[in-house]
GROMACS .gro file of C-alpha atoms in nm:
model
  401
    1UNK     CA    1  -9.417   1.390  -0.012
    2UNK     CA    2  -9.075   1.423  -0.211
    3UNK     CA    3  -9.089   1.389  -0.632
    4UNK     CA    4  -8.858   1.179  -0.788
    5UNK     CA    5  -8.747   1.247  -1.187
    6UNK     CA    6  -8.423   1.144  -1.316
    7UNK     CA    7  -8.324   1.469  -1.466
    8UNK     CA    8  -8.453   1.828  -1.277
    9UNK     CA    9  -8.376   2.142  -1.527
   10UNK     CA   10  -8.412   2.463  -1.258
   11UNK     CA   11  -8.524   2.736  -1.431
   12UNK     CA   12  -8.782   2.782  -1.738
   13UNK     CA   13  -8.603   2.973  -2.023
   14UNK     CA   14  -8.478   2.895  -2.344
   15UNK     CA   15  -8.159   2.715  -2.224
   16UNK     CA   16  -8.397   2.547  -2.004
   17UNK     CA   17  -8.667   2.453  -2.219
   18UNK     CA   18  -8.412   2.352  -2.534
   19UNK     CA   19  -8.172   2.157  -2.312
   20UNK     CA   20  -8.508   1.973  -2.189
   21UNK     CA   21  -8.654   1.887  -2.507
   22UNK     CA   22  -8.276   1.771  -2.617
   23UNK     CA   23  -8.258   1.558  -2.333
   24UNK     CA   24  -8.611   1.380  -2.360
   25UNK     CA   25  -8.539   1.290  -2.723
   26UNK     CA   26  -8.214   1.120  -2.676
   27UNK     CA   27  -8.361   0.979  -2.352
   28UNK     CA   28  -8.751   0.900  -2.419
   29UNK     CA   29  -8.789   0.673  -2.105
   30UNK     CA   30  -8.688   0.944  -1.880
   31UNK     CA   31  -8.867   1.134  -1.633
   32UNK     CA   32  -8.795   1.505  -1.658
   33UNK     CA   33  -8.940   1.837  -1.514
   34UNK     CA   34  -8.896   2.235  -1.562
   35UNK     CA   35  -8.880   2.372  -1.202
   36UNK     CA   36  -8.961   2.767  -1.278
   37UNK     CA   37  -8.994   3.010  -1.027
   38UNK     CA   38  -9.247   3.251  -1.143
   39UNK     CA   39  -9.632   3.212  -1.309
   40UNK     CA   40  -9.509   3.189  -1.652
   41UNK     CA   41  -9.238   2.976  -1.912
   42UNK     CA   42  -9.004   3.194  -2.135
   43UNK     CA   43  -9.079   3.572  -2.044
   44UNK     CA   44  -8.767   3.667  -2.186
   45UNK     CA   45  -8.784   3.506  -2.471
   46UNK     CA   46  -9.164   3.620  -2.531
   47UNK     CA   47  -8.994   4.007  -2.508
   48UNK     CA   48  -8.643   3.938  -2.664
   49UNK     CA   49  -8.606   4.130  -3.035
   50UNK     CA   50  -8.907   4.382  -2.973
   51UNK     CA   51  -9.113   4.060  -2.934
   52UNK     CA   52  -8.974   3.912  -3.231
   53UNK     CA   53  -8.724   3.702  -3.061
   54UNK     CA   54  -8.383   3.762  -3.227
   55UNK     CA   55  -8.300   3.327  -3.200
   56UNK     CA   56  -7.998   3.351  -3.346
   57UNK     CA   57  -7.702   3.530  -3.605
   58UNK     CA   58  -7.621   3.439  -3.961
   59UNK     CA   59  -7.264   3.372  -3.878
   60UNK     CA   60  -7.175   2.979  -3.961
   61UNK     CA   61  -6.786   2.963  -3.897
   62UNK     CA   62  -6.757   2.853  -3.529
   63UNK     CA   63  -6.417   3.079  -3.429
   64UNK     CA   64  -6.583   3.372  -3.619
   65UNK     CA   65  -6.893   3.315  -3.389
   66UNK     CA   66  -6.660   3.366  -3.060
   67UNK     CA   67  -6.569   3.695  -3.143
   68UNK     CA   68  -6.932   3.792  -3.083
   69UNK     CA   69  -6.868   3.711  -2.707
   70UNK     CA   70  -6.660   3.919  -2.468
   71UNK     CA   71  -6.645   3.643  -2.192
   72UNK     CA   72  -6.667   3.262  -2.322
   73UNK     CA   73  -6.469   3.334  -2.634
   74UNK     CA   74  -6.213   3.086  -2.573
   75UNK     CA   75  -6.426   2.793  -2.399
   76UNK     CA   76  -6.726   2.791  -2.647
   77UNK     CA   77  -6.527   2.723  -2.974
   78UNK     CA   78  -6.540   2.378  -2.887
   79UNK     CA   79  -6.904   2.347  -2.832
   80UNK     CA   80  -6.949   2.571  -3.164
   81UNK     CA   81  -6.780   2.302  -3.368
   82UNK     CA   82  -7.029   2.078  -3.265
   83UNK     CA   83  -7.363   2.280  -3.260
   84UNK     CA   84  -7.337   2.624  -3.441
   85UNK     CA   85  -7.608   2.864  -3.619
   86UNK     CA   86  -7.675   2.638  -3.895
   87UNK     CA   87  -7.801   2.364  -3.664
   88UNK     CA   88  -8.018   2.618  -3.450
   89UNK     CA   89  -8.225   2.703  -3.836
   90UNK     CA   90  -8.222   2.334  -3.873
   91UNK     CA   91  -8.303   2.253  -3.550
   92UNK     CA   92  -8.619   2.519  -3.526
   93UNK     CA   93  -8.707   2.413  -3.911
   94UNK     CA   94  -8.729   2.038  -3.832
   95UNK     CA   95  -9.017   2.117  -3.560
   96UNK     CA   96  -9.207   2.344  -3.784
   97UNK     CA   97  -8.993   2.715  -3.702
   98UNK     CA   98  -8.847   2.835  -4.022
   99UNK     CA   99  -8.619   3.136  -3.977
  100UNK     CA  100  -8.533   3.443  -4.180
  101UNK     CA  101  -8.237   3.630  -4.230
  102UNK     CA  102  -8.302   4.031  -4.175
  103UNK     CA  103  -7.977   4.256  -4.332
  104UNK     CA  104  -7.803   4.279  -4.049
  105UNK     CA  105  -7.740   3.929  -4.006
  106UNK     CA  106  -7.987   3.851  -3.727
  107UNK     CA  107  -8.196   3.587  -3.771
  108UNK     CA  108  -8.595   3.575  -3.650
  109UNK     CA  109  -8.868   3.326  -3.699
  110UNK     CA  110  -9.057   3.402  -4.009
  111UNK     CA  111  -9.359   3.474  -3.835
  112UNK     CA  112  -9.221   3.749  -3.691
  113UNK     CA  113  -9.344   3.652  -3.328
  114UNK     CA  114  -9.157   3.524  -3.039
  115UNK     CA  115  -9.497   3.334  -2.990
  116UNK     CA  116  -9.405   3.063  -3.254
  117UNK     CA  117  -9.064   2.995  -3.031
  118UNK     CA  118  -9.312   2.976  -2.745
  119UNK     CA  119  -9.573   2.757  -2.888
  120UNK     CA  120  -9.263   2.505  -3.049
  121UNK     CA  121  -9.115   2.481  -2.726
  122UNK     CA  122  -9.426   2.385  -2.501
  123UNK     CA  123  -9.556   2.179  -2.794
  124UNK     CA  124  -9.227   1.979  -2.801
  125UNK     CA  125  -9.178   1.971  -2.396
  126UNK     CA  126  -9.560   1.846  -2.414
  127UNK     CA  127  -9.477   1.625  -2.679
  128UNK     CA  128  -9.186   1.412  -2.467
  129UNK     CA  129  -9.392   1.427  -2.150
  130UNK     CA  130  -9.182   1.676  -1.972
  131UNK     CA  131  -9.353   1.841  -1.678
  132UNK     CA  132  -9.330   2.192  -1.645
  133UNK     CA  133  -9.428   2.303  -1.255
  134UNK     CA  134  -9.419   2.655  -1.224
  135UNK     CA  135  -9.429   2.863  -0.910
  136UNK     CA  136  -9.106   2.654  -0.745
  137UNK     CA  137  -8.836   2.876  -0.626
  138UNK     CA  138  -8.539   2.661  -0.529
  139UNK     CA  139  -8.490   2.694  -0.181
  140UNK     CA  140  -8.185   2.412  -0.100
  141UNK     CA  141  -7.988   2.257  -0.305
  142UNK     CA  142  -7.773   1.950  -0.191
  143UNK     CA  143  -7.611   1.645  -0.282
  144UNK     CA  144  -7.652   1.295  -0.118
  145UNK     CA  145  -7.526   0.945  -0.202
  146UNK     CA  146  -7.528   1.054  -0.585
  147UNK     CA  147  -7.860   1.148  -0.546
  148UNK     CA  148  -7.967   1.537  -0.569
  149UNK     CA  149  -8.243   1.704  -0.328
  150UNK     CA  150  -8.384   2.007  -0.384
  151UNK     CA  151  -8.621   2.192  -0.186
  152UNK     CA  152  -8.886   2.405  -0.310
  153UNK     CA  153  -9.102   2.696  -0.124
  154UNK     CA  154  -9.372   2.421  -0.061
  155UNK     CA  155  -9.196   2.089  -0.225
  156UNK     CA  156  -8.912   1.876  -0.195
  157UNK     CA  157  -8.785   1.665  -0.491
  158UNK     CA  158  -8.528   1.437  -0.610
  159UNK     CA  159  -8.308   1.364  -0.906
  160UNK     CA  160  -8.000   1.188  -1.012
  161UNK     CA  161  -7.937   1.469  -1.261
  162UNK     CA  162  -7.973   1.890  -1.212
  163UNK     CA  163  -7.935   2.110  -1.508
  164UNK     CA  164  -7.905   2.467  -1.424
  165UNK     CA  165  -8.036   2.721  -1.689
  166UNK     CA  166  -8.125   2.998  -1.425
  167UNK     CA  167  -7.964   3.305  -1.617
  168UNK     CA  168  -7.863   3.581  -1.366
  169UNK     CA  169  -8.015   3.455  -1.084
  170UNK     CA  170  -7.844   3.564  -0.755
  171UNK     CA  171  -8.010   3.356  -0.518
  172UNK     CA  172  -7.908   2.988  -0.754
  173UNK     CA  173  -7.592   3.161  -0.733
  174UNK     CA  174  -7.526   3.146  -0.381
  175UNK     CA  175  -7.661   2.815  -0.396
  176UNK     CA  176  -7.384   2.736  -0.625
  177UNK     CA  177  -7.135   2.889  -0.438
  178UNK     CA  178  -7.242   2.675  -0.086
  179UNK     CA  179  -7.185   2.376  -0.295
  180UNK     CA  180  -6.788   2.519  -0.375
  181UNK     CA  181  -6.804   2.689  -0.700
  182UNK     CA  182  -6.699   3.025  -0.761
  183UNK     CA  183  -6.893   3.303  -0.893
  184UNK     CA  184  -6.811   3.592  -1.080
  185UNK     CA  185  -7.022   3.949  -0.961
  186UNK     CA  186  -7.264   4.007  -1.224
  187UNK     CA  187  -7.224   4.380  -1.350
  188UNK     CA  188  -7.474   4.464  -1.677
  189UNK     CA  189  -7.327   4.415  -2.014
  190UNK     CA  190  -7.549   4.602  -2.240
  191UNK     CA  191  -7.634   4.926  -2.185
  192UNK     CA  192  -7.672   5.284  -2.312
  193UNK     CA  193  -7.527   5.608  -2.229
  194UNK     CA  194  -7.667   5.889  -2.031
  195UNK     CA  195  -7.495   6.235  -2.081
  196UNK     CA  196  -7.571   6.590  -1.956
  197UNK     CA  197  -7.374   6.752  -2.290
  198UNK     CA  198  -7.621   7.011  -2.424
  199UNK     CA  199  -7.487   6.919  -2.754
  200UNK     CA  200  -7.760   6.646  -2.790
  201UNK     CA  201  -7.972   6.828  -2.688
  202UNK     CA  202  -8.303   6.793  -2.993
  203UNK     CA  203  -8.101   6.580  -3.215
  204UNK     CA  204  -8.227   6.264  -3.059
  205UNK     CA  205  -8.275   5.999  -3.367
  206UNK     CA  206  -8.014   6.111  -3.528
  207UNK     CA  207  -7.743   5.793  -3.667
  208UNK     CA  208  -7.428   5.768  -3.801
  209UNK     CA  209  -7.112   5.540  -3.811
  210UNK     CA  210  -6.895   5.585  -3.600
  211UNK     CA  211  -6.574   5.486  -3.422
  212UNK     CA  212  -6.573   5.560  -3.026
  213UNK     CA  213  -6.355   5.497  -2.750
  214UNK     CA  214  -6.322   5.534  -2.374
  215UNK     CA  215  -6.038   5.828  -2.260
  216UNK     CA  216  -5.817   5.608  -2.037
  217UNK     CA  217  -5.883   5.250  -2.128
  218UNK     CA  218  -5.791   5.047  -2.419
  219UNK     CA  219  -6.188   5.011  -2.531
  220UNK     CA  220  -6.283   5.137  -2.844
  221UNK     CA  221  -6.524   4.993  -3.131
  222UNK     CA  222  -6.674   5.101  -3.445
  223UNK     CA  223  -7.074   5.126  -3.584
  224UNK     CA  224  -7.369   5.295  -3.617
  225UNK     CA  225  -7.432   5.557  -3.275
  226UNK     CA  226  -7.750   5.676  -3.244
  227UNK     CA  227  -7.830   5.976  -3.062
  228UNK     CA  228  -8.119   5.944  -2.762
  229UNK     CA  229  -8.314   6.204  -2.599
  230UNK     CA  230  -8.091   6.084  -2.321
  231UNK     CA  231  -7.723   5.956  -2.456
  232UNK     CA  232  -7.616   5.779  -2.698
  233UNK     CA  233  -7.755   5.422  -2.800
  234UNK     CA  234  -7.702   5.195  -3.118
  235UNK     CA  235  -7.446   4.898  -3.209
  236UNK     CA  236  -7.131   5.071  -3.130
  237UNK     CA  237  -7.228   5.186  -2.795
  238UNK     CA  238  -7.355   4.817  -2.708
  239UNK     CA  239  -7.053   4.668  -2.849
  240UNK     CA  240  -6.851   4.940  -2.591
  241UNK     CA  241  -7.034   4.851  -2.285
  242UNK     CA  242  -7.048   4.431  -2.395
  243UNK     CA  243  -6.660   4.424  -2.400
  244UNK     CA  244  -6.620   4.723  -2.096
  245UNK     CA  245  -6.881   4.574  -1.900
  246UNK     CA  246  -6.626   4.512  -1.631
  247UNK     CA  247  -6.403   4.845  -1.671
  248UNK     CA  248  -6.694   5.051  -1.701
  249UNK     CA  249  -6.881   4.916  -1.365
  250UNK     CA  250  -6.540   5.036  -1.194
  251UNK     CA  251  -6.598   5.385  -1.321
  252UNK     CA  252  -6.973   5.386  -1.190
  253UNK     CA  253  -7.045   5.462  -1.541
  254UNK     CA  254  -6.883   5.797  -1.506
  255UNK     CA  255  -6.639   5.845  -1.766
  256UNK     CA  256  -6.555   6.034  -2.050
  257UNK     CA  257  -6.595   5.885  -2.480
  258UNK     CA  258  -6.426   6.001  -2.759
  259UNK     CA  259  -6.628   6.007  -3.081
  260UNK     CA  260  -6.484   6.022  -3.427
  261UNK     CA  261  -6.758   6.102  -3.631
  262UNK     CA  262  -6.618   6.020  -3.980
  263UNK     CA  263  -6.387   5.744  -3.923
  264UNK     CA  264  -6.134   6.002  -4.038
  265UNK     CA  265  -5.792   6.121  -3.868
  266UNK     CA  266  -5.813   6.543  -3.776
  267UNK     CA  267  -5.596   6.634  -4.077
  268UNK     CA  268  -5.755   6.451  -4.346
  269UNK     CA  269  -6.046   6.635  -4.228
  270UNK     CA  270  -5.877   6.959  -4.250
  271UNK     CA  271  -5.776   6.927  -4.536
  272UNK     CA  272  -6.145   6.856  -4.645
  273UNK     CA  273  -6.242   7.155  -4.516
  274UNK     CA  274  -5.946   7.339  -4.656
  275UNK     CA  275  -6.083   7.196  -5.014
  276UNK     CA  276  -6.417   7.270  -4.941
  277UNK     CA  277  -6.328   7.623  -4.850
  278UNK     CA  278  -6.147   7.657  -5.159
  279UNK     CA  279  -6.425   7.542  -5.356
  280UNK     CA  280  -6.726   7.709  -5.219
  281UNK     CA  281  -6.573   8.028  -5.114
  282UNK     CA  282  -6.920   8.242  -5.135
  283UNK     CA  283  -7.145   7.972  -4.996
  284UNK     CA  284  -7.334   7.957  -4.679
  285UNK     CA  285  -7.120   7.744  -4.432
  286UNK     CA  286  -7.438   7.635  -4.267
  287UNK     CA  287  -7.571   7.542  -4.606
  288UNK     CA  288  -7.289   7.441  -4.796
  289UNK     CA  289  -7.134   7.089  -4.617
  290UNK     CA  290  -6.825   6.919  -4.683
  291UNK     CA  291  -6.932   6.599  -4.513
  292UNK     CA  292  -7.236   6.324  -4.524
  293UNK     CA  293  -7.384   6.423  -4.226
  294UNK     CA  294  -7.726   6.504  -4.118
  295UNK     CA  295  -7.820   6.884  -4.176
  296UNK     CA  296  -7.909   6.921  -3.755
  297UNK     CA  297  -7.640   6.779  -3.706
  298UNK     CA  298  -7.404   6.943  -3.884
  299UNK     CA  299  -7.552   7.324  -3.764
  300UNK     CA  300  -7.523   7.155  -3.435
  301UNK     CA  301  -7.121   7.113  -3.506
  302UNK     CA  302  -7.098   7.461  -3.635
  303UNK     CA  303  -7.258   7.629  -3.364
  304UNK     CA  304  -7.074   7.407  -3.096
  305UNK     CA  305  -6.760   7.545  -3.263
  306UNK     CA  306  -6.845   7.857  -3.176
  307UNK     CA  307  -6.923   7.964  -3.593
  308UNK     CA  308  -7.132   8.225  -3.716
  309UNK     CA  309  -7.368   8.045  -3.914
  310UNK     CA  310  -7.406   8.318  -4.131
  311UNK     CA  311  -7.057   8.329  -4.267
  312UNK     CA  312  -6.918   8.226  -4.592
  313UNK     CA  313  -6.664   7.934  -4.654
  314UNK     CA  314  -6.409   8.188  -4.755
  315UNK     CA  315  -6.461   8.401  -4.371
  316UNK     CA  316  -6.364   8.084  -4.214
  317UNK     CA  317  -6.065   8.152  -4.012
  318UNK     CA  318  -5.753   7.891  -3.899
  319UNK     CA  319  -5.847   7.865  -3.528
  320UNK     CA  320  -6.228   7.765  -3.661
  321UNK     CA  321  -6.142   7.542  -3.929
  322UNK     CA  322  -5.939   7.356  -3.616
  323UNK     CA  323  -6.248   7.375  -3.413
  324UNK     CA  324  -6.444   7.210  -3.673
  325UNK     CA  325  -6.207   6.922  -3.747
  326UNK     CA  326  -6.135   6.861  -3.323
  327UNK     CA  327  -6.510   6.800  -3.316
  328UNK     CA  328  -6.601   6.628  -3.621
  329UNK     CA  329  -6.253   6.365  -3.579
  330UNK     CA  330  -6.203   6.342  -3.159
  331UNK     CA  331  -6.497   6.521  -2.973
  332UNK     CA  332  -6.539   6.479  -2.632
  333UNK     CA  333  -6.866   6.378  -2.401
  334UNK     CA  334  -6.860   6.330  -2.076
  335UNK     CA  335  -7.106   6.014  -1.981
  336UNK     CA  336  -7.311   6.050  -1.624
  337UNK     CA  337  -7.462   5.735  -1.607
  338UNK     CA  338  -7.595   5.399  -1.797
  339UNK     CA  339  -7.958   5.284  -1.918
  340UNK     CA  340  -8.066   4.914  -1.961
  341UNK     CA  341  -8.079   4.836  -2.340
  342UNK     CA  342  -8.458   4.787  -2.427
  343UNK     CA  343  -8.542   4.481  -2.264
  344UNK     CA  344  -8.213   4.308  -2.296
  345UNK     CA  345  -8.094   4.244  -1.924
  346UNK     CA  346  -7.796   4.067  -2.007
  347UNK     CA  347  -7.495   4.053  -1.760
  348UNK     CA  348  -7.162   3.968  -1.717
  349UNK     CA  349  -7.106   3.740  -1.429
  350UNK     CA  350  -7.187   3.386  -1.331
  351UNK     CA  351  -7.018   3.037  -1.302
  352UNK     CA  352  -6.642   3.080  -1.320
  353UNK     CA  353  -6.558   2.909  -1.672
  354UNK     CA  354  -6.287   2.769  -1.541
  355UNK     CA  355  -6.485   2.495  -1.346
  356UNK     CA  356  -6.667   2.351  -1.586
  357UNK     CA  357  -6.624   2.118  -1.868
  358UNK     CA  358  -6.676   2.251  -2.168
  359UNK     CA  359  -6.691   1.916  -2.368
  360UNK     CA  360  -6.991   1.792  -2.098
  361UNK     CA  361  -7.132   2.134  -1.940
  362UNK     CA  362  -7.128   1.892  -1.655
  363UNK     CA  363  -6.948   2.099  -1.300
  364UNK     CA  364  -6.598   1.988  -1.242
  365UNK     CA  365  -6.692   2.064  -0.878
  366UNK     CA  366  -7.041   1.829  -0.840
  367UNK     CA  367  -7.072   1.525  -1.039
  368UNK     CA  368  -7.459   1.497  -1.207
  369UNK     CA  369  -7.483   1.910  -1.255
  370UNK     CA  370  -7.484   2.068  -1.538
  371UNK     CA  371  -7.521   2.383  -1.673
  372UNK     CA  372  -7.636   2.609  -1.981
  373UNK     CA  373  -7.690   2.972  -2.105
  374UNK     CA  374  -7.637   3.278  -1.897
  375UNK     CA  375  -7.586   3.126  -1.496
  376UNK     CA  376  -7.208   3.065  -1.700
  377UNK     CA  377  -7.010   3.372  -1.703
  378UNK     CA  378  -7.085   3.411  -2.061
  379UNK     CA  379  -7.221   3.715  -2.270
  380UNK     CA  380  -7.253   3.848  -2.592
  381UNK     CA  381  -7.313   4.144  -2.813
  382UNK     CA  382  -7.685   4.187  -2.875
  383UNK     CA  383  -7.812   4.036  -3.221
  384UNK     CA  384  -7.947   3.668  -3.138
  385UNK     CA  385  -7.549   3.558  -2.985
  386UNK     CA  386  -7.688   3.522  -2.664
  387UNK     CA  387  -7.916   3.310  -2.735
  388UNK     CA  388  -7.714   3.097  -2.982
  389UNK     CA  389  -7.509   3.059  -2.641
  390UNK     CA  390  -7.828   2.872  -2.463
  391UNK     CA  391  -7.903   2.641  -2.763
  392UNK     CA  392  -7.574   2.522  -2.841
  393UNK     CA  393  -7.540   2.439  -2.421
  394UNK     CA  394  -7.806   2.291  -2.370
  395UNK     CA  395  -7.730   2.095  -2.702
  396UNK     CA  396  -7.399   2.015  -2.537
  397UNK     CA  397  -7.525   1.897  -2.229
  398UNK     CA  398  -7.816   1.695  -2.315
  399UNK     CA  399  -7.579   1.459  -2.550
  400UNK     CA  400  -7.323   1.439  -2.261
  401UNK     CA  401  -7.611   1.376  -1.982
   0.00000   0.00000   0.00000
């Protein structure tokens, strides 16, 4: 017994769900249906933001909003002049979501539960009669006569339309690439850093802004590190491995970061510490810091230069005072390996760009297939970008359908 619906979404996340809901209001008379492939409808949103769900940034000006995403800069400018941030709020606040605006710029339902997202998105799928049938892993996928078929493990179905919103999903891939299209290797895009360096050792939760870069590779960026019981975590490490995600797969995450601890050049901080010697000439160095920095952290410096923590400012010799400012300005870590971020398994990888229009989402390969949110080669820095990259596709799509 085959189904028949005039538009099939495969896969039952947020790109699917929104580009569903989009698609049933422009198109009431339609028959539509979710085909997801495990027990249960939006497990990543339900997780995403510490269970929070992180929907989207405060940033309104579309080609400010690409620079949040190290693959799909260039192509989603378009779509982001036709459905940015301020649509998602009024999009969510029209079916009864309002969002808040934390101090970072992130933006989360004011509930403070990815369970309102939930709720709003079954309520409106239930709402415009879209069936959600759950348990169907795509098995075939294959075009006839303008008409699609698509075989389930225990179904077969038809449609004149297929969205794909299947995020990293190898097996759609491969699909994909039977019908002709080209996909990118997925490698992870955000990630932590593992390191062996003693020097972390028990400062784990320490924070500070930083600048760091990769020795050998134009990749740097600046932000708050935080220091694991592991590595090194926090926005300027996810930023790093967003925009190397690609370079730093071809090093097996074995590589070596810089880290400039005060934003500062060596000699301006030698000549802080030149002043500061000057100044506190009978004061404890341990005790007596030239620089905001946490008090472990800055014994931790001092010992790691290879300073009696006992000695005064005015004992400090040339070679030390050199030590001190290599550290603090350019000090060296070797990284061993990388952690997934939290919950976040975002890649890098997916539908080449390059074959599809931007303007439609619809396949330049395979007329009547479209596609939204992370099966594209697109990614983003973590802080609700992602996400805006699923609503304003499946947006996109469902006017173009």
């Amino acid at each position: 017994m085959t189904k028949t619906y005039d538009v099939i979404l495969i896969g039952g996340g947020a790109a699917g769900f929104f580009a569903g809901i989009n698609i049933a209001e422009k198109n009431p008379d339609w028959s539509i249906a979710i085909l997801e492939r495990g027990k249960e409808v939006l497990t990543k949103v339900k997780i995403s933001g510490g269970g929070r769900c992180n929907v989207t940034h405060a940033c309104f000006v579309p080609n400010e909003l690409t620079q949040f995403y190290p693959r799909g800069q260039k192509e989603l400018r378009g779509p982001f002049h036709q459905f940015c941030s301020g649509d998602t709020i009024e999009w969510f606040e029209q079916r009864g979501v309002p969002l808040k605006i934390e101090e970072d710029g992130r933006m989360f339902p004011e509930s403070n539960s990815s369970e309102t997202i939930i709720n709003c998105f079954l309520a409106q799928a239930k709402k415009n009669n879209i069936e959600i049938l759950k348990q169907q892993t795509v098995k075939g996928l294959s075009q006839k006569d303008n008409i699609w078929h698509i075989q389930t493990q225990n179904e077969n179905y038809t449609t004149h339309k297929v969205v794909l919103t299947t995020g990293s999903n190898a097996n759609v891939w491969e699909l994909m690439a039977a019908l002709g299209h080209t996909i990118i290797p997925p490698v992870p895009s955000l990630f932590t850093l593992n390191t062996k360096d003693p020097f972390i050792k028990d400062l784990a939760g320490i924070s500070m802004p930083v600048s760091v870069s990769v020795n050998g590779l134009k990749l740097s960026t600046q932000g708050p590190l935080l220091i694991t019981h592991w590595g090194f975590s926090g926005p300027a490490i996810l930023k790093l491995s967003a925009w190397g995600a690609r370079l730093l797969a071809e090093k097996n995450y074995q590589f070596t970061i810089r880290i400039n601890w005060l934003n500062q050049n060596s000699e301006d901080v030698l000549e802080q510490i030149a002043q500061h010697k000057s100044d506190y000439p009978k004061k404890n160095i341990l005790n007596q810091k030239p620089f905001d920095i946490p008090n472990r952290l800055w014994e931790r410096f001092v010992l790691t230069g290879s300073i009696n923590p006992a000695k005064k400012w005015a004992d400090l010799s040339k070679n030390e005072s050199n030590a001190l400012a290599s550290l603090l300005a350019s000090q060296e870590i070797e990284i061993t390996s990388k952690s997934t971020f939290k919950d976040e398994f975002v890649t890098a990888g997916g539908i080449d760009l390059k074959e599809v229009n931007f303007k439609t989402m619809e396949s330049k390969i395979c007329p009547n297939l479209y596609f939204a949110g992370e099966t594209l080669n697109i990614d983003a820095v973590t802080g609700g970008f992602n996400f805006q990259n699923a609503w304003t596709t499946g947006y996109i799509l469902s006017q173009n359908i």
